[in-house]
Amino acid sequence: MTDDKRIEHGIDLETLEGFAEHAAEHPEDVQLGLGASATYEGTCAHSLAKVDSYVLGDETIDRETREYTIPYGGWKEVLEAGGWVGATDRMEPIEAALSALAACINVGITVNAVASGVDVEHLQTRVRTDFDPGVLFSLADLEEAGTVFENTTAEVEIEADGLDPDMIDEWARRAPVYTLVSRNQDVHLTVNTPAEVAGDD
């Protein structure tokens, strides 16, 4: 008995095609509900972030192996300059967002490449930005928040058969994190105080 599965870049193409067809016919089945939390650790700018359950269609996926934790903080030299005592170097949330953008651009490209029969031999995405912390430290008005990032760039280095730069550009822009950071997103912010939480009981 032979295995006739067509596997490319770790994906069973027949299963992918079936998934895509099902998603096209039943889009409600593939909607995702995603979330994360961050708990302050008692040192200014330090939080422990957690990612765990998510919703797929109408099913909540919740298992211990998805309880990812990430200790966030800042840049040691910047913290020391700002007066942090015993400053340590931790991944800063902006860097995490940039790395997520780079990785998600790779997702957008590779998923569509596999579905289109394009063999990617090499792929690396580099993302950079210039950041002005003035709004963060209340040195500038909140209305200036739209100007704190400048010169944000994403450089895709790719080797693939049948390479079409315009097609790669389109696939990169299909990445969900690209959409999240490049377009206006409404974040509905709710602030809960102890009195309000107690009143909910």
Short mmCIF file of N, CA and C in Angstrom, two decimals, residues 108-192:
data_model
loop_
_atom_site.label_atom_id
_atom_site.label_comp_id
_atom_site.label_asym_id
_atom_site.label_seq_id
_atom_site.Cartn_x
_atom_site.Cartn_y
_atom_site.Cartn_z
N GLY A 108 1.42 34.61 6.06
CA GLY A 108 0.64 35.00 4.89
C GLY A 108 1.25 34.53 3.59
N ILE A 109 2.57 34.65 3.51
CA ILE A 109 3.26 34.24 2.29
C ILE A 109 3.26 32.72 2.12
N THR A 110 3.63 31.99 3.17
CA THR A 110 3.79 30.54 3.01
C THR A 110 2.46 29.82 2.84
N VAL A 111 1.43 30.23 3.58
CA VAL A 111 0.13 29.58 3.43
C VAL A 111 -0.37 29.73 2.00
N ASN A 112 -0.27 30.95 1.46
CA ASN A 112 -0.75 31.18 0.10
C ASN A 112 0.18 30.55 -0.94
N ALA A 113 1.47 30.50 -0.63
CA ALA A 113 2.41 29.86 -1.56
C ALA A 113 2.09 28.37 -1.70
N VAL A 114 1.90 27.70 -0.57
CA VAL A 114 1.59 26.28 -0.61
C VAL A 114 0.28 26.04 -1.36
N ALA A 115 -0.73 26.86 -1.07
CA ALA A 115 -2.03 26.69 -1.73
C ALA A 115 -1.94 26.96 -3.22
N SER A 116 -0.96 27.78 -3.64
CA SER A 116 -0.81 28.14 -5.06
C SER A 116 0.24 27.32 -5.78
N GLY A 117 0.86 26.36 -5.07
CA GLY A 117 1.86 25.51 -5.70
C GLY A 117 3.21 26.18 -5.89
N VAL A 118 3.48 27.23 -5.13
CA VAL A 118 4.78 27.90 -5.22
C VAL A 118 5.69 27.35 -4.13
N ASP A 119 6.85 26.84 -4.51
CA ASP A 119 7.78 26.23 -3.57
C ASP A 119 8.73 27.29 -3.04
N VAL A 120 8.61 27.61 -1.75
CA VAL A 120 9.47 28.60 -1.10
C VAL A 120 10.73 27.90 -0.59
N GLU A 121 11.87 28.31 -1.09
CA GLU A 121 13.14 27.70 -0.70
C GLU A 121 13.78 28.44 0.48
N HIS A 122 13.55 29.73 0.55
CA HIS A 122 14.11 30.54 1.65
C HIS A 122 13.19 31.73 1.86
N LEU A 123 12.95 32.06 3.15
CA LEU A 123 12.10 33.21 3.48
C LEU A 123 12.53 33.80 4.81
N GLN A 124 12.81 35.08 4.81
CA GLN A 124 13.09 35.79 6.06
C GLN A 124 12.52 37.20 5.95
N THR A 125 11.79 37.60 6.96
CA THR A 125 11.20 38.94 6.99
C THR A 125 11.80 39.72 8.15
N ARG A 126 12.25 40.93 7.84
CA ARG A 126 12.80 41.83 8.86
C ARG A 126 11.88 43.04 8.98
N VAL A 127 11.51 43.37 10.21
CA VAL A 127 10.64 44.52 10.46
C VAL A 127 11.36 45.48 11.38
N ARG A 128 11.30 46.78 11.05
CA ARG A 128 11.94 47.81 11.88
C ARG A 128 11.03 49.02 11.98
N THR A 129 11.22 49.80 13.05
CA THR A 129 10.49 51.05 13.20
C THR A 129 11.28 52.00 14.07
N ASP A 130 11.01 53.29 13.95
CA ASP A 130 11.56 54.31 14.84
C ASP A 130 10.44 54.71 15.79
N PHE A 131 10.75 54.78 17.09
CA PHE A 131 9.74 55.00 18.12
C PHE A 131 10.09 56.21 18.98
N ASP A 132 9.14 57.13 19.11
CA ASP A 132 9.28 58.30 19.98
C ASP A 132 8.43 58.05 21.23
N PRO A 133 9.07 57.90 22.43
CA PRO A 133 8.32 57.57 23.64
C PRO A 133 7.65 58.77 24.31
N GLY A 134 7.59 59.91 23.63
CA GLY A 134 7.05 61.11 24.26
C GLY A 134 5.63 60.95 24.77
N VAL A 135 4.75 60.32 23.99
CA VAL A 135 3.37 60.14 24.43
C VAL A 135 3.32 59.19 25.62
N LEU A 136 4.10 58.12 25.60
CA LEU A 136 4.13 57.16 26.71
C LEU A 136 4.43 57.85 28.03
N PHE A 137 5.41 58.75 28.04
CA PHE A 137 5.83 59.42 29.27
C PHE A 137 5.09 60.74 29.51
N SER A 138 3.98 60.93 28.81
CA SER A 138 3.16 62.14 28.94
C SER A 138 3.94 63.42 28.66
N LEU A 139 4.94 63.32 27.79
CA LEU A 139 5.69 64.49 27.35
C LEU A 139 5.04 65.10 26.12
N ALA A 140 4.11 64.39 25.53
CA ALA A 140 3.35 64.87 24.37
C ALA A 140 1.89 64.51 24.60
N ASP A 141 1.00 65.26 23.97
CA ASP A 141 -0.44 65.02 24.14
C ASP A 141 -0.84 63.70 23.52
N LEU A 142 -1.88 63.09 24.07
CA LEU A 142 -2.39 61.81 23.57
C LEU A 142 -2.80 61.91 22.11
N GLU A 143 -3.24 63.10 21.68
CA GLU A 143 -3.64 63.30 20.29
C GLU A 143 -2.48 63.05 19.32
N GLU A 144 -1.24 63.06 19.82
CA GLU A 144 -0.08 62.85 18.97
C GLU A 144 0.32 61.37 18.88
N ALA A 145 -0.51 60.48 19.43
CA ALA A 145 -0.18 59.05 19.44
C ALA A 145 0.02 58.49 18.04
N GLY A 146 -0.65 59.06 17.07
CA GLY A 146 -0.53 58.56 15.70
C GLY A 146 0.80 58.85 15.05
N THR A 147 1.66 59.63 15.73
CA THR A 147 2.95 60.00 15.15
C THR A 147 4.14 59.38 15.87
N VAL A 148 3.89 58.53 16.87
CA VAL A 148 5.02 58.02 17.66
C VAL A 148 5.86 57.00 16.90
N PHE A 149 5.29 56.36 15.88
CA PHE A 149 6.05 55.42 15.07
C PHE A 149 6.28 56.02 13.69
N GLU A 150 7.54 55.96 13.26
CA GLU A 150 7.90 56.45 11.93
C GLU A 150 8.82 55.45 11.26
N ASN A 151 8.85 55.51 9.96
CA ASN A 151 9.77 54.68 9.17
C ASN A 151 9.59 53.19 9.44
N THR A 152 8.35 52.75 9.61
CA THR A 152 8.10 51.32 9.81
C THR A 152 8.27 50.60 8.47
N THR A 153 9.14 49.61 8.46
CA THR A 153 9.44 48.90 7.22
C THR A 153 9.38 47.39 7.44
N ALA A 154 9.02 46.68 6.39
CA ALA A 154 9.07 45.22 6.38
C ALA A 154 9.82 44.82 5.12
N GLU A 155 10.91 44.11 5.30
CA GLU A 155 11.74 43.66 4.17
C GLU A 155 11.66 42.14 4.07
N VAL A 156 11.13 41.68 2.97
CA VAL A 156 10.97 40.25 2.74
C VAL A 156 12.08 39.77 1.83
N GLU A 157 12.86 38.80 2.32
CA GLU A 157 13.91 38.17 1.53
C GLU A 157 13.43 36.76 1.19
N ILE A 158 13.24 36.49 -0.08
CA ILE A 158 12.61 35.23 -0.45
C ILE A 158 13.25 34.64 -1.69
N GLU A 159 13.35 33.32 -1.70
CA GLU A 159 13.74 32.55 -2.88
C GLU A 159 12.65 31.52 -3.12
N ALA A 160 12.08 31.54 -4.31
CA ALA A 160 10.99 30.62 -4.61
C ALA A 160 10.90 30.40 -6.11
N ASP A 161 10.41 29.21 -6.50
CA ASP A 161 10.17 28.93 -7.91
C ASP A 161 8.98 29.75 -8.38
N GLY A 162 9.06 30.29 -9.57
CA GLY A 162 7.96 31.07 -10.11
C GLY A 162 7.71 32.33 -9.33
N LEU A 163 8.76 32.99 -8.90
CA LEU A 163 8.66 34.16 -8.03
C LEU A 163 8.02 35.34 -8.76
N ASP A 164 7.00 35.91 -8.15
CA ASP A 164 6.32 37.10 -8.66
C ASP A 164 6.25 38.09 -7.50
N PRO A 165 7.08 39.14 -7.50
CA PRO A 165 7.13 40.09 -6.38
C PRO A 165 5.77 40.70 -6.03
N ASP A 166 4.95 41.00 -7.02
CA ASP A 166 3.62 41.57 -6.74
C ASP A 166 2.74 40.58 -6.00
N MET A 167 2.86 39.31 -6.37
CA MET A 167 2.09 38.26 -5.71
C MET A 167 2.56 38.09 -4.26
N ILE A 168 3.88 38.11 -4.05
CA ILE A 168 4.42 37.99 -2.70
C ILE A 168 3.96 39.17 -1.85
N ASP A 169 3.96 40.37 -2.42
CA ASP A 169 3.51 41.56 -1.72
C ASP A 169 2.05 41.39 -1.28
N GLU A 170 1.22 40.88 -2.17
CA GLU A 170 -0.20 40.67 -1.83
C GLU A 170 -0.34 39.65 -0.71
N TRP A 171 0.39 38.54 -0.81
CA TRP A 171 0.30 37.51 0.23
C TRP A 171 0.75 38.06 1.57
N ALA A 172 1.81 38.88 1.58
CA ALA A 172 2.30 39.47 2.83
C ALA A 172 1.22 40.34 3.46
N ARG A 173 0.50 41.10 2.64
CA ARG A 173 -0.52 42.01 3.15
C ARG A 173 -1.77 41.28 3.62
N ARG A 174 -1.87 39.99 3.32
CA ARG A 174 -3.00 39.19 3.81
C ARG A 174 -2.75 38.69 5.24
N ALA A 175 -1.56 38.91 5.76
CA ALA A 175 -1.22 38.45 7.12
C ALA A 175 -2.09 39.19 8.14
N PRO A 176 -2.75 38.48 9.06
CA PRO A 176 -3.64 39.14 10.03
C PRO A 176 -2.96 40.20 10.88
N VAL A 177 -1.73 39.97 11.32
CA VAL A 177 -1.06 40.97 12.15
C VAL A 177 -0.73 42.21 11.33
N TYR A 178 -0.45 42.03 10.04
CA TYR A 178 -0.25 43.18 9.16
C TYR A 178 -1.50 44.06 9.19
N THR A 179 -2.67 43.44 9.07
CA THR A 179 -3.93 44.17 9.13
C THR A 179 -4.09 44.86 10.48
N LEU A 180 -3.75 44.15 11.56
CA LEU A 180 -3.93 44.68 12.91
C LEU A 180 -3.11 45.94 13.14
N VAL A 181 -1.88 45.97 12.64
CA VAL A 181 -1.01 47.11 12.93
C VAL A 181 -1.03 48.20 11.87
N SER A 182 -1.55 47.90 10.67
CA SER A 182 -1.46 48.88 9.60
C SER A 182 -2.77 49.62 9.33
N ARG A 183 -3.85 49.15 9.91
CA ARG A 183 -5.14 49.79 9.69
C ARG A 183 -5.74 50.21 11.03
N ASN A 184 -6.62 51.21 10.97
CA ASN A 184 -7.26 51.68 12.19
C ASN A 184 -8.14 50.58 12.77
N GLN A 185 -7.86 50.21 14.02
CA GLN A 185 -8.65 49.21 14.71
C GLN A 185 -9.28 49.86 15.93
N ASP A 186 -10.56 49.65 16.14
CA ASP A 186 -11.22 50.18 17.33
C ASP A 186 -10.98 49.22 18.49
N VAL A 187 -10.33 49.71 19.53
CA VAL A 187 -10.14 48.93 20.76
C VAL A 187 -11.11 49.48 21.79
N HIS A 188 -12.09 48.70 22.15
CA HIS A 188 -13.09 49.13 23.13
C HIS A 188 -12.53 48.89 24.52
N LEU A 189 -12.03 49.95 25.14
CA LEU A 189 -11.34 49.86 26.42
C LEU A 189 -12.32 49.99 27.58
N THR A 190 -12.29 49.02 28.48
CA THR A 190 -13.13 49.06 29.69
C THR A 190 -12.22 49.07 30.89
N VAL A 191 -12.48 49.98 31.83
CA VAL A 191 -11.68 50.07 33.05
C VAL A 191 -12.53 49.61 34.21
N ASN A 192 -12.12 48.55 34.90
CA ASN A 192 -12.84 48.03 36.04
C ASN A 192 -12.11 48.39 37.33
#
